[in-house]
mmCIF file of C-alpha atoms in Angstrom:
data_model
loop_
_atom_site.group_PDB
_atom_site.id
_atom_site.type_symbol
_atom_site.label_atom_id
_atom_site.label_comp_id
_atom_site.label_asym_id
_atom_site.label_seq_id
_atom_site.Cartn_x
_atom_site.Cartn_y
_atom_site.Cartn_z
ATOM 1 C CA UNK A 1 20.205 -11.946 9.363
ATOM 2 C CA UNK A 2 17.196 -10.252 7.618
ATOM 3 C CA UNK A 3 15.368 -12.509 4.936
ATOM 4 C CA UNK A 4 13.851 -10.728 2.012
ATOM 5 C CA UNK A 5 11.108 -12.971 -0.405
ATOM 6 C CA UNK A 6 10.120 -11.905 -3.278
ATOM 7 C CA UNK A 7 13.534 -9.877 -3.463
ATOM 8 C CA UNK A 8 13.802 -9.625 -7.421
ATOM 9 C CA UNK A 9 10.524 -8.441 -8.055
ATOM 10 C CA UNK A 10 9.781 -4.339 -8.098
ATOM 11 C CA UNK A 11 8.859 -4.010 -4.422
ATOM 12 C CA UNK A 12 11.646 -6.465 -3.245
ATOM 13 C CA UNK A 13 14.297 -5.071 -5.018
ATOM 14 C CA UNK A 14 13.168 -1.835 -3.460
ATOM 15 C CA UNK A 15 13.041 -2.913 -0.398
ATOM 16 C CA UNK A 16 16.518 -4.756 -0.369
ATOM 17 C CA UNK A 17 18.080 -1.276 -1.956
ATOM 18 C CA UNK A 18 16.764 0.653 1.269
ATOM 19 C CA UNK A 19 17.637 -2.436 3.889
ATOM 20 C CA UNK A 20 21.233 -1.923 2.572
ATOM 21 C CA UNK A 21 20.937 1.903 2.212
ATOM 22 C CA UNK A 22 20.038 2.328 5.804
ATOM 23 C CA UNK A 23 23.231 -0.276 7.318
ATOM 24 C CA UNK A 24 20.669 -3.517 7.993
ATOM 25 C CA UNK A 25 21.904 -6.690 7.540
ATOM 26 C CA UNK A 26 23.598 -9.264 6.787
ATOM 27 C CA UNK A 27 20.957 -9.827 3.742
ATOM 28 C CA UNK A 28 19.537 -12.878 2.741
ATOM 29 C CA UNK A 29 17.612 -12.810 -0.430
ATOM 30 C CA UNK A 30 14.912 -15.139 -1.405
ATOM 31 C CA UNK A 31 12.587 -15.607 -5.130
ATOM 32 C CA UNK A 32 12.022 -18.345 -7.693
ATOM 33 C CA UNK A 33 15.118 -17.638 -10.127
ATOM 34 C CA UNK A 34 18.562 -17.529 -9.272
ATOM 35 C CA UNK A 35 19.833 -14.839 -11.992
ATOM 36 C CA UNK A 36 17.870 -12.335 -11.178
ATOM 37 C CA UNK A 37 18.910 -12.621 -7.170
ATOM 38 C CA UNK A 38 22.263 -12.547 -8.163
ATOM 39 C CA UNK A 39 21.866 -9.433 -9.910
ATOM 40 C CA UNK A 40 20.018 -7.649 -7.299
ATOM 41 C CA UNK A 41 23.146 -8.615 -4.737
ATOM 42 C CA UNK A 42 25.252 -7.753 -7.304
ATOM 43 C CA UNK A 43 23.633 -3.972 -6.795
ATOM 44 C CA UNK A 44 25.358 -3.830 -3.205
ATOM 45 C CA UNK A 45 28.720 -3.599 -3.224
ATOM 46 C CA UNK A 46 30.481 -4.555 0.289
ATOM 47 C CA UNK A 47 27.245 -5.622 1.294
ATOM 48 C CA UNK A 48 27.117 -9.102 3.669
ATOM 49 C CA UNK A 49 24.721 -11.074 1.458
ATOM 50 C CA UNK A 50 23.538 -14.111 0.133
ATOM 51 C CA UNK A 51 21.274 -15.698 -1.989
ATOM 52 C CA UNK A 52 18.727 -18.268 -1.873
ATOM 53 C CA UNK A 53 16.209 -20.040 -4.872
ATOM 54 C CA UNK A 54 12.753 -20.304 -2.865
ATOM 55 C CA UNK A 55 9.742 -20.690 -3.800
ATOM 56 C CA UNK A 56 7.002 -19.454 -0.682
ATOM 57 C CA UNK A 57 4.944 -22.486 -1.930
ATOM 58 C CA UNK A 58 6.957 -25.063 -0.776
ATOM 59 C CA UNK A 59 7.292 -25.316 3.011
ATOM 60 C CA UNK A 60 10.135 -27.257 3.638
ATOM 61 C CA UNK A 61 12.052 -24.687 1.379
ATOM 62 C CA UNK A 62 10.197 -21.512 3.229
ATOM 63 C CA UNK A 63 11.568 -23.172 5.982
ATOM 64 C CA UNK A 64 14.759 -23.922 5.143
ATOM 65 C CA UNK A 65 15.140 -19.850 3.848
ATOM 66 C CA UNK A 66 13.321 -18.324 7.386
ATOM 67 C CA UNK A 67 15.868 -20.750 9.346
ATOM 68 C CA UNK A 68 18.637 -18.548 10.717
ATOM 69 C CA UNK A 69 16.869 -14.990 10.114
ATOM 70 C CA UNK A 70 15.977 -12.789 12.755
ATOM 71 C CA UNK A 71 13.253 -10.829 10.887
ATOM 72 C CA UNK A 72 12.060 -11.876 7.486
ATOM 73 C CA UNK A 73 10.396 -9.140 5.214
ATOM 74 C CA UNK A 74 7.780 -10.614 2.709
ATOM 75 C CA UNK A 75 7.372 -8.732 -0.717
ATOM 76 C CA UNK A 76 6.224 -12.069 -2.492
ATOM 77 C CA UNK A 77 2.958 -12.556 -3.814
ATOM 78 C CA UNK A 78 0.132 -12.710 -4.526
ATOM 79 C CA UNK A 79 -1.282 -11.717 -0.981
ATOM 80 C CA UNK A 80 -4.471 -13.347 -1.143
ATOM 81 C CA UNK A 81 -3.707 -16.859 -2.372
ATOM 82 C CA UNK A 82 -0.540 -16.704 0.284
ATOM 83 C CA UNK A 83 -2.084 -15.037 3.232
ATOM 84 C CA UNK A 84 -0.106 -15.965 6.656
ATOM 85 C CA UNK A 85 1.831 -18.489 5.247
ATOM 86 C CA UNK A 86 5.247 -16.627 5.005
ATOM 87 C CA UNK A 87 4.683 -15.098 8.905
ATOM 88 C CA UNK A 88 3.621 -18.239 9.977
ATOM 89 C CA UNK A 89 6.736 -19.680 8.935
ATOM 90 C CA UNK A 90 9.429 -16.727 10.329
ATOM 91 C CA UNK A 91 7.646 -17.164 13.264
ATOM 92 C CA UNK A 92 8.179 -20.604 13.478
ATOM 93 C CA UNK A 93 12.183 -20.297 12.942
ATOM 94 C CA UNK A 94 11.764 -17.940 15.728
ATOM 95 C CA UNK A 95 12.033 -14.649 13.687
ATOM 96 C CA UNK A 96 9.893 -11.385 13.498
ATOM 97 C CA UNK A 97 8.016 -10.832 10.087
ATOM 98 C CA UNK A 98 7.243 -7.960 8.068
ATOM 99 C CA UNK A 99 4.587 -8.400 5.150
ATOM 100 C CA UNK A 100 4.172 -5.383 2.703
ATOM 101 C CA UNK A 101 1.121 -6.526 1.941
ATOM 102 C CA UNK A 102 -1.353 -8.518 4.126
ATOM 103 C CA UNK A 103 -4.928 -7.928 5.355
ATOM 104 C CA UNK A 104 -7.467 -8.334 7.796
ATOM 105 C CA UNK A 105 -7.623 -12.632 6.609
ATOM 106 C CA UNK A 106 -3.833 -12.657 7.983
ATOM 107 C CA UNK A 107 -4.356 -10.619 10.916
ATOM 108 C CA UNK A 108 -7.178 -13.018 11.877
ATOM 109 C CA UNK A 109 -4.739 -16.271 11.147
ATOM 110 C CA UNK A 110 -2.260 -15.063 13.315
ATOM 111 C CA UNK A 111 -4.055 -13.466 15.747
ATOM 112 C CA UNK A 112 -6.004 -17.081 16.610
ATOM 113 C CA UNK A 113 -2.795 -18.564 16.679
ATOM 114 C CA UNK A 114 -1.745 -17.058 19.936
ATOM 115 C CA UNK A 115 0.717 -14.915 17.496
ATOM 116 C CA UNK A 116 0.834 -11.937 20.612
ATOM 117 C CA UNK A 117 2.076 -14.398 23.170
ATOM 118 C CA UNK A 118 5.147 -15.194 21.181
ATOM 119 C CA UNK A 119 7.441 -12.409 21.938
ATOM 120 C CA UNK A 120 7.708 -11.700 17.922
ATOM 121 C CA UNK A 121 6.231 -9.202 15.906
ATOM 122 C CA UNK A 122 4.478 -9.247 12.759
ATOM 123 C CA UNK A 123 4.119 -6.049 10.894
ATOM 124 C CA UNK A 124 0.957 -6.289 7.979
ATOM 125 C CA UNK A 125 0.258 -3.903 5.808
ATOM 126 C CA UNK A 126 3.549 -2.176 5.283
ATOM 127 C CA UNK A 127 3.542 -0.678 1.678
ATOM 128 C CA UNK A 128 1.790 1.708 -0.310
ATOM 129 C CA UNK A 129 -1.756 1.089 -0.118
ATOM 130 C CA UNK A 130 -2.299 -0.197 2.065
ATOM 131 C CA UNK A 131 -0.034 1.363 4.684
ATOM 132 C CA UNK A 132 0.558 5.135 3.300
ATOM 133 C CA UNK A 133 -2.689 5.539 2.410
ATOM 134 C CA UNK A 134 -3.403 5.593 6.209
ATOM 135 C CA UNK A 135 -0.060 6.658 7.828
ATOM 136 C CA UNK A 136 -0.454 10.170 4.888
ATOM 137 C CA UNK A 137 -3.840 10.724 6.693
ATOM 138 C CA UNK A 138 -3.071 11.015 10.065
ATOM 139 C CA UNK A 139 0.520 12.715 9.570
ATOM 140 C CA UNK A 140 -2.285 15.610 7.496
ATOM 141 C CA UNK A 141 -4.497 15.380 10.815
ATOM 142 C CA UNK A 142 -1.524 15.474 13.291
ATOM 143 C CA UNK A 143 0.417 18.128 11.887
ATOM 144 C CA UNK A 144 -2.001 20.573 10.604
ATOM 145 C CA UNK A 145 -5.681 20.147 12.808
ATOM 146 C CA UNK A 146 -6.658 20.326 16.277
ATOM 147 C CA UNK A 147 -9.797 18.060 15.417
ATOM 148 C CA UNK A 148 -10.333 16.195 12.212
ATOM 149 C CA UNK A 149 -14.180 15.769 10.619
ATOM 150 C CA UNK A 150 -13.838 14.784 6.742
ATOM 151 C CA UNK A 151 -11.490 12.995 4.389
ATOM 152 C CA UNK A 152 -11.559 13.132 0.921
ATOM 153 C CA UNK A 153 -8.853 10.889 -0.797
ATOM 154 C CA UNK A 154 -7.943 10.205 -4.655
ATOM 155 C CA UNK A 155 -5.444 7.900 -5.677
ATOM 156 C CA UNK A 156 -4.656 6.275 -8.563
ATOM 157 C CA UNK A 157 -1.583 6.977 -11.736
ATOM 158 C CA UNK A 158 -0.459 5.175 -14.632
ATOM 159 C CA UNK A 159 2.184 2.836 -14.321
ATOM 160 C CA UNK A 160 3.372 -0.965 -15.066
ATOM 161 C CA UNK A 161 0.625 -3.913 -12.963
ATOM 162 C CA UNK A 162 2.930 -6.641 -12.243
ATOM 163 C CA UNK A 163 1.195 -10.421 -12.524
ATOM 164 C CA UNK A 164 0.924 -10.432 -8.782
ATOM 165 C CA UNK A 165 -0.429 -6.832 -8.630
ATOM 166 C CA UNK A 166 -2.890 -7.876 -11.450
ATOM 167 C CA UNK A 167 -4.002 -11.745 -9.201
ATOM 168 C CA UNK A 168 -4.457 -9.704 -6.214
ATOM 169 C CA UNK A 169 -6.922 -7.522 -7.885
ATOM 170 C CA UNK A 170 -9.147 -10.442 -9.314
ATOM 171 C CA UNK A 171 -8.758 -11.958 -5.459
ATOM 172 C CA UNK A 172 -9.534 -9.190 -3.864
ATOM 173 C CA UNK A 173 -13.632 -9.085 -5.528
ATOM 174 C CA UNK A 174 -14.169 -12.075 -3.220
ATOM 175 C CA UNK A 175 -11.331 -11.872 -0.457
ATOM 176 C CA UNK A 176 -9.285 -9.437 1.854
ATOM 177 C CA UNK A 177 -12.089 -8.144 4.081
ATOM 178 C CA UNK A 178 -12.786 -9.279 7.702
ATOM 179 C CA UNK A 179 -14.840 -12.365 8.606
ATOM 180 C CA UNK A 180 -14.682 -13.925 4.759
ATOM 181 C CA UNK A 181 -15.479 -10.545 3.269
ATOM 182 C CA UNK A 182 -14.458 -8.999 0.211
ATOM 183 C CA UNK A 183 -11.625 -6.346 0.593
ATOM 184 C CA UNK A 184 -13.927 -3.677 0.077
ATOM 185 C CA UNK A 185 -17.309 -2.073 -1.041
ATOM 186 C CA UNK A 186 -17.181 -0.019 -4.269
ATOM 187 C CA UNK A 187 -19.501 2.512 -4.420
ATOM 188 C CA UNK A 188 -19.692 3.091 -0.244
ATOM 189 C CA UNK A 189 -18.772 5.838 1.765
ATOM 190 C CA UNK A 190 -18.355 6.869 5.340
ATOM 191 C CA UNK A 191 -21.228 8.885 6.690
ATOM 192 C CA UNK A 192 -21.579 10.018 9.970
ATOM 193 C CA UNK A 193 -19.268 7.575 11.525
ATOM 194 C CA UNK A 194 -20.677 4.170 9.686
ATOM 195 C CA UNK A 195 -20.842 2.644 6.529
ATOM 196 C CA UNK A 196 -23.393 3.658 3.510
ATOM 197 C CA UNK A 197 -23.448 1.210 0.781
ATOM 198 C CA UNK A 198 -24.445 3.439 -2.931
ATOM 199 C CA UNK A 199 -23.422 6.497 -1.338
ATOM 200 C CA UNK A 200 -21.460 7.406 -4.332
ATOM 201 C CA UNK A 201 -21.431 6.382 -7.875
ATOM 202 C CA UNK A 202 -18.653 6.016 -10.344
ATOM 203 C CA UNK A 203 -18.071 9.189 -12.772
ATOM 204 C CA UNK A 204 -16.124 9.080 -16.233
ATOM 205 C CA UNK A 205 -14.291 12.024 -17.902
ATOM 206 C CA UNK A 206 -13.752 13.685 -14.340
ATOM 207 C CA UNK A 207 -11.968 16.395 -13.412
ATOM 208 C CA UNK A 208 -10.352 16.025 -9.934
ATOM 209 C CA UNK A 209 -7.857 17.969 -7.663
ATOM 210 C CA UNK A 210 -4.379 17.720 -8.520
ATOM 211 C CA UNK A 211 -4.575 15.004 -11.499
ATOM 212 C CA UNK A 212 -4.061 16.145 -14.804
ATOM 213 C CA UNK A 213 -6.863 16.200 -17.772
ATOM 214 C CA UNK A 214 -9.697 14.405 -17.621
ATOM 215 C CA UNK A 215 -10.336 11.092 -15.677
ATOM 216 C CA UNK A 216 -12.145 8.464 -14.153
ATOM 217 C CA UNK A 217 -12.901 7.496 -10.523
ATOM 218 C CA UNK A 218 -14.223 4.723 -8.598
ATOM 219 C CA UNK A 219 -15.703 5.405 -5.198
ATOM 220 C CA UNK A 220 -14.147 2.136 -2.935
ATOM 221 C CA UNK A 221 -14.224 2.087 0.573
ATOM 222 C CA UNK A 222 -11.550 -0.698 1.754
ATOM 223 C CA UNK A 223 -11.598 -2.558 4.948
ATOM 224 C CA UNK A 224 -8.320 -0.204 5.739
ATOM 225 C CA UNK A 225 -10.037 3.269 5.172
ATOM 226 C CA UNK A 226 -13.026 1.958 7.878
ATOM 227 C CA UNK A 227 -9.993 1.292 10.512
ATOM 228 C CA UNK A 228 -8.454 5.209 9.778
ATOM 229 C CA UNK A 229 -12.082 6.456 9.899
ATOM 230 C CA UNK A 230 -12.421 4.846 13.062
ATOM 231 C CA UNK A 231 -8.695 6.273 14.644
ATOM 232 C CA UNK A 232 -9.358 9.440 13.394
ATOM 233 C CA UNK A 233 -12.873 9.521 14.560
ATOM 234 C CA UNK A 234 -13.582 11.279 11.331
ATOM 235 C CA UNK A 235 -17.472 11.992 10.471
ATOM 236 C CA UNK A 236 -17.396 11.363 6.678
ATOM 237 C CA UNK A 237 -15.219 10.614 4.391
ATOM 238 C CA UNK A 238 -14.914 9.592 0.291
ATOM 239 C CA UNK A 239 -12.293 7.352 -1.045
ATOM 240 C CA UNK A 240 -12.135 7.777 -5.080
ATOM 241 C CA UNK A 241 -9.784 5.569 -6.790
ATOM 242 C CA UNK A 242 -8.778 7.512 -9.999
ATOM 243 C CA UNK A 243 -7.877 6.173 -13.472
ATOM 244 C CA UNK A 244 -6.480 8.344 -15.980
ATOM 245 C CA UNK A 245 -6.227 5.858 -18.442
ATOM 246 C CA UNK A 246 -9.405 4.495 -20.406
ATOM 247 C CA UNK A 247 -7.638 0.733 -20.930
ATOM 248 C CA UNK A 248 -7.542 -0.005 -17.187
ATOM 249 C CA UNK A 249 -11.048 1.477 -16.013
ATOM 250 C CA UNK A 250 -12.714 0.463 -19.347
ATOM 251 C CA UNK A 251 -11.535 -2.994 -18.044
ATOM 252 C CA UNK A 252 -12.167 -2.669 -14.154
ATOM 253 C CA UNK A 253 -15.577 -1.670 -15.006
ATOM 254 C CA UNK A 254 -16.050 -5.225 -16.493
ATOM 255 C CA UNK A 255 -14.254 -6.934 -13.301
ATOM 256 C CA UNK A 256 -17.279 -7.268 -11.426
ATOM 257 C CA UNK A 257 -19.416 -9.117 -13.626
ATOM 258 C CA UNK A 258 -16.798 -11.294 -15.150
ATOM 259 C CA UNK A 259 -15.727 -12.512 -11.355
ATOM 260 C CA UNK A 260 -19.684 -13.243 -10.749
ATOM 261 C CA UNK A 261 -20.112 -15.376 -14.152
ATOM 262 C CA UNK A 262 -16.837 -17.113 -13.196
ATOM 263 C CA UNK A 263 -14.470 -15.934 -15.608
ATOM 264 C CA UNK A 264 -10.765 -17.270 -15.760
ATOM 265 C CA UNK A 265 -8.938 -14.628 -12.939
ATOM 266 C CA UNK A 266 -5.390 -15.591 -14.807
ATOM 267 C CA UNK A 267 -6.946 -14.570 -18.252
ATOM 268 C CA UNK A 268 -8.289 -11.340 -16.903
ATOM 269 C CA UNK A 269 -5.033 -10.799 -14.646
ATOM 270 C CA UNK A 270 -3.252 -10.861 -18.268
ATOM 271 C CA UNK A 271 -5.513 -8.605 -19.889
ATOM 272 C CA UNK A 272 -4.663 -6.053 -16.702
ATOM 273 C CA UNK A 273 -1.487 -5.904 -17.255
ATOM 274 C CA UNK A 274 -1.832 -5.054 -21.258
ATOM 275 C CA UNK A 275 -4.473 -2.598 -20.580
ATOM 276 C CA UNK A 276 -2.085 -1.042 -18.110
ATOM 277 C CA UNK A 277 0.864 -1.114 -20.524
ATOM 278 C CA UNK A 278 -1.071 0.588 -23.276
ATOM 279 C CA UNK A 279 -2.325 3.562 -20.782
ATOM 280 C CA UNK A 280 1.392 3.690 -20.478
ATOM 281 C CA UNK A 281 2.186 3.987 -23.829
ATOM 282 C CA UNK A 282 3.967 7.058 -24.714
ATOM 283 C CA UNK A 283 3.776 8.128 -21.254
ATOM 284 C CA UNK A 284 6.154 8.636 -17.817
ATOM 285 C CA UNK A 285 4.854 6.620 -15.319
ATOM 286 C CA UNK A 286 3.431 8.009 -12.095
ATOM 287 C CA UNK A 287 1.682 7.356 -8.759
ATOM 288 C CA UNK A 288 -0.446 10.195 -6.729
ATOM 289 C CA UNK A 289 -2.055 10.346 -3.301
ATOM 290 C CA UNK A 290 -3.858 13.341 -2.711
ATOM 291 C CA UNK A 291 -5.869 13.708 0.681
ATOM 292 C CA UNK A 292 -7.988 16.924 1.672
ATOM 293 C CA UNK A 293 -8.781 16.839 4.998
ATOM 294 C CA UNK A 294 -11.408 19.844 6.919
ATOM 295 C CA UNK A 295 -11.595 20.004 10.198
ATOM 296 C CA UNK A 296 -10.669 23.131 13.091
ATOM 297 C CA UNK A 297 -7.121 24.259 14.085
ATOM 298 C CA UNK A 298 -7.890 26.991 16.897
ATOM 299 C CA UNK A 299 -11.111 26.949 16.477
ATOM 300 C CA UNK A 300 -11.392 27.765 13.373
ATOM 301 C CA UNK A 301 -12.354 25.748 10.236
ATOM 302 C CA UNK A 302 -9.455 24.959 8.778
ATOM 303 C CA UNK A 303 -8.902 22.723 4.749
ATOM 304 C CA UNK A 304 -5.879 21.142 4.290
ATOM 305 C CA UNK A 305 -4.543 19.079 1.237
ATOM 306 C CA UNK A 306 -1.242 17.054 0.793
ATOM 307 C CA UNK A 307 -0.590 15.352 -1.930
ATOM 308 C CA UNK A 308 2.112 12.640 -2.660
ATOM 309 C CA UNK A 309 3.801 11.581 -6.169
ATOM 310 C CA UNK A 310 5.969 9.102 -6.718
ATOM 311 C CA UNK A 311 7.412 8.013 -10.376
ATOM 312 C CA UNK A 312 6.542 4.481 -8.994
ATOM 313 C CA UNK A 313 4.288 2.543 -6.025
ATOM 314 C CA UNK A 314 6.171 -0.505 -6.143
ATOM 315 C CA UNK A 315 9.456 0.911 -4.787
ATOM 316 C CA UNK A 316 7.480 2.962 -2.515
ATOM 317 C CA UNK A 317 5.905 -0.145 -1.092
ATOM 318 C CA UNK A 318 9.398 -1.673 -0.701
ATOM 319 C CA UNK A 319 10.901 1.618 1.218
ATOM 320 C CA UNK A 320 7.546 1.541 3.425
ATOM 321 C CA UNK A 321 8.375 -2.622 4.098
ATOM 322 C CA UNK A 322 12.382 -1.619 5.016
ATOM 323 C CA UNK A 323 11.255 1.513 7.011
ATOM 324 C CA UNK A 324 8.886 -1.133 9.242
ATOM 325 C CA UNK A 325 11.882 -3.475 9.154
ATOM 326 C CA UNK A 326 14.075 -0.845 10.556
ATOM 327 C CA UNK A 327 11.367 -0.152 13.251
ATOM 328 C CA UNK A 328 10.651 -3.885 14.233
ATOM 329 C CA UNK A 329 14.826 -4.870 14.627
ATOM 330 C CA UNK A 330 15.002 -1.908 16.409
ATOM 331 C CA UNK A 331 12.875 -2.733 18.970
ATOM 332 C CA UNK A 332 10.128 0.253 18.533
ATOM 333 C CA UNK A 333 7.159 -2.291 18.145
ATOM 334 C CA UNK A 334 5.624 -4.619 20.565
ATOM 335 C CA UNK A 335 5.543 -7.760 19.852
ATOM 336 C CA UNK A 336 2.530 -9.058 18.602
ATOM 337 C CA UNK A 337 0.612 -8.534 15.771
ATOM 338 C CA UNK A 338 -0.422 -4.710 14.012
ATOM 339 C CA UNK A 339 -1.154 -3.191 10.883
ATOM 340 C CA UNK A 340 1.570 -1.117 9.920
ATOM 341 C CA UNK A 341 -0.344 2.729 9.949
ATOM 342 C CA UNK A 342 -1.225 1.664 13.596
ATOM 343 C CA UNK A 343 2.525 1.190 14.720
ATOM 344 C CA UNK A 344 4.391 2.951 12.620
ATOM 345 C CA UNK A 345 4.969 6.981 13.952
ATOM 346 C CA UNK A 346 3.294 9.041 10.695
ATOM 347 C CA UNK A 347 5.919 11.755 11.352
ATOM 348 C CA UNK A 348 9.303 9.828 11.518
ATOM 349 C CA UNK A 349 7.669 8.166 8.514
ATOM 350 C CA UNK A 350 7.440 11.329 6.157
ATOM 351 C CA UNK A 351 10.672 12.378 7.564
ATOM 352 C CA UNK A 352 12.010 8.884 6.474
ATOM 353 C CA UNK A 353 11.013 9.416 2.623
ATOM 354 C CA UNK A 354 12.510 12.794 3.082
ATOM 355 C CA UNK A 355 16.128 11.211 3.703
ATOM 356 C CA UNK A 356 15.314 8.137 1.044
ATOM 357 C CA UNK A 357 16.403 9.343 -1.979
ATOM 358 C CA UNK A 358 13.368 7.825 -4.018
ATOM 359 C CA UNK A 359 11.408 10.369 -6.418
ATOM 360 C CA UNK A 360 9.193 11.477 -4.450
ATOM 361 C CA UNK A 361 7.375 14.323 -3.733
ATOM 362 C CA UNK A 362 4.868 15.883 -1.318
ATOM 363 C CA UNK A 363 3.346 19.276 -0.836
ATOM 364 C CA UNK A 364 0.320 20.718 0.978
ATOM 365 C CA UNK A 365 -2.417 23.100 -0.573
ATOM 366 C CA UNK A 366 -5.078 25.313 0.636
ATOM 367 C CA UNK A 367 -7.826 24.947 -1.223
ATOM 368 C CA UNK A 368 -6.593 24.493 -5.051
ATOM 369 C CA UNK A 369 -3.639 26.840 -4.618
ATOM 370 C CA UNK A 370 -0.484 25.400 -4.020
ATOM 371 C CA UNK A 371 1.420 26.589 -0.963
ATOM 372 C CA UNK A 372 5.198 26.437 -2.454
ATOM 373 C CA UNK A 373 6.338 27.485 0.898
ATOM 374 C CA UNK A 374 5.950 24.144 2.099
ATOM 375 C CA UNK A 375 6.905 22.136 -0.851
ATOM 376 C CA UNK A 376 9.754 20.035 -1.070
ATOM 377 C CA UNK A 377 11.111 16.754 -2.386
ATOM 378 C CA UNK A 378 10.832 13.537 -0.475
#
């Protein structure tokens, strides 16, 4: 029995689409209201399932759901005001756990738990960002260089913030890092193989690779982009979050100071999600990776870009959760616990959204040309 939370939500329902695409189950499906999980079951015809009204905030009823499972897959929310609570209680009931979302504060939990000397698995980290946005690196650095020096990344799109997207951001000014920290450092790159705080500054009415018209971006180096630089061995790199609409990053520019002066983080989560719905307005919604990578491929210097779209990050998070599921009730990862880029194989990953169906695409570029030889949809 897998267990899905958060199952009628964007990411969940996403997730439970691919569980039952892929033959894994029997399903049982978890969230706060009823109707909406019956709908989502009703979506998968034939399929062993059942449904179950939880809410992750009540232990006795986290309980009761995990009982019975053999891996639960967590796409409930928010991350930061739930942390380990939903692995803690799979792996109590004896199952493995799956969390698309989950940082270094839950890693830490678990890990001084004596979580690796269980014989399960926990999986954190298992969606779009984070998760891709380290497994699309080192598939670029596998597949295409010898040795790997810089990373540039941009991401960012307009689409729908969810209220638990929009509470994780307010959490994550003051939580999500290691030790206590905050998630990240805005403003901070990787230079020469450490940290520099101010490296960069933010820019407005930008122009960047692969994003259409003009934009702005938001330097942000995350707890997760340290870990890649530190796999990858990589000498610099800049991590540019981009916002195309002027709603959101007219907002986010505010954040800061708001969360310092104590401002109410469900009154600002609300204006996140309107400022995101007007960017939207009159618009199709979109998501975008792109990564340019320079390093040597037979000794020569070699510049490599691949960039990833996707009509929407929530279901891509929820495919990325159900691909680790897969991997974890298969047996491919040891138990203990990981961060999903570091378990995960980047190439059966990208061959994985190949065969998924979602709207997705990826290509790679030299330079600012497009190389349609090597385009295709994912």
């Amino acid at each position: 029995m897998i267990g899905v939370l958060g199952a009628s939500g964007s990411v969940g329902q996403g997730a439970v689409a691919h569980l039952h695409r892929l033959g894994v189950g029997p399903l049982r499906l978890g969230a706060r209201s009823g109707d909406p999980l019956r709908r989502v079951a009703a979506g998968l015809p034939g399929a062993a399932v059942e449904t179950v009204q939880v809410d992750v905030r009540d232990p006795a009823a986290l309980a009761g759901f995990c009982a019975g499972t053999s891996l639960v897959v967590n796409c409930a929310g928010p991350t930061y005001e739930l942390k380990e609570t939903v692995a803690a209680a799979a792996l109590a009931a004896g199952a493995h756990c799956v969390d698309v979302a989950g940082d270094d504060p839950v890693h830490e939990a678990l890990t001084g738990a004596g979580v690796p000397d269980s014989g399960r698995t926990v999986v954190l980290s298992a969606g779009t960002l984070p998760g891709l946005s380290s497994l699309l690196p080192r598939w670029l650095a596998a597949t295409e260089f010898d040795d790997v020096h810089t990373l540039t990344a941009w991401v960012g799109g307009v689409e729908h913030c969810s209220p638990v997207v929009a509470v994780d951001m307010m959490l994550s000014l003051r939580s999500g890092g290691a030790a206590g920290a905050a998630y990240g450092e805005a403003n901070a790159a990787w230079r020469g193989g450490a940290v520099r705080s101010r490296a960069l500054r933010p820019a407005e009415d930008a122009t960047v690779p692969q994003f259409a018209g003009s934009v702005a971006v938001q330097p942000f180096l995350s707890a997760e982009t340290r870990r890649l630089a530190r796999t990858l061995r990589l000498r610099d790199v800049d991590w540019l979050n981009v916002y195309p609409g002027p709603q959101v990053r007219t907002l986010l520019a505010a954040l800061p100071a708001a969360a310092s002066v104590g401002a109410d983080e469900a009154a600002l989560g609300r204006r996140m999600i309107r400022a995101a719905d007007l960017d939207l307005a009159g618009r199709s919604p979109y998501y975008q990776m792109v990564f340019t990578m320079g390093g040597t491929r037979g000794g020569v210097p070699v510049e490599r870009t691949a960039v990833l779209r996707v009509d929407s990050s929530y279901r891509l998070t929820g495919l990325v959760g159900a691909l680790a599921a897969v991997a974890v009730f298969g047996g491919d990862v040891a138990p203990g616990v990981h961060f999903a880029a570091d378990v995960l194989d980047p190439a059966a990953t990208v061959t994985a959204l190949r065969a998924s169906g979602e709207s997705l695409a990826v290509r790679l570029v030299d330079g600012d040309t497009a190389d349609d030889t090597e385009e295709g949809t994912l």
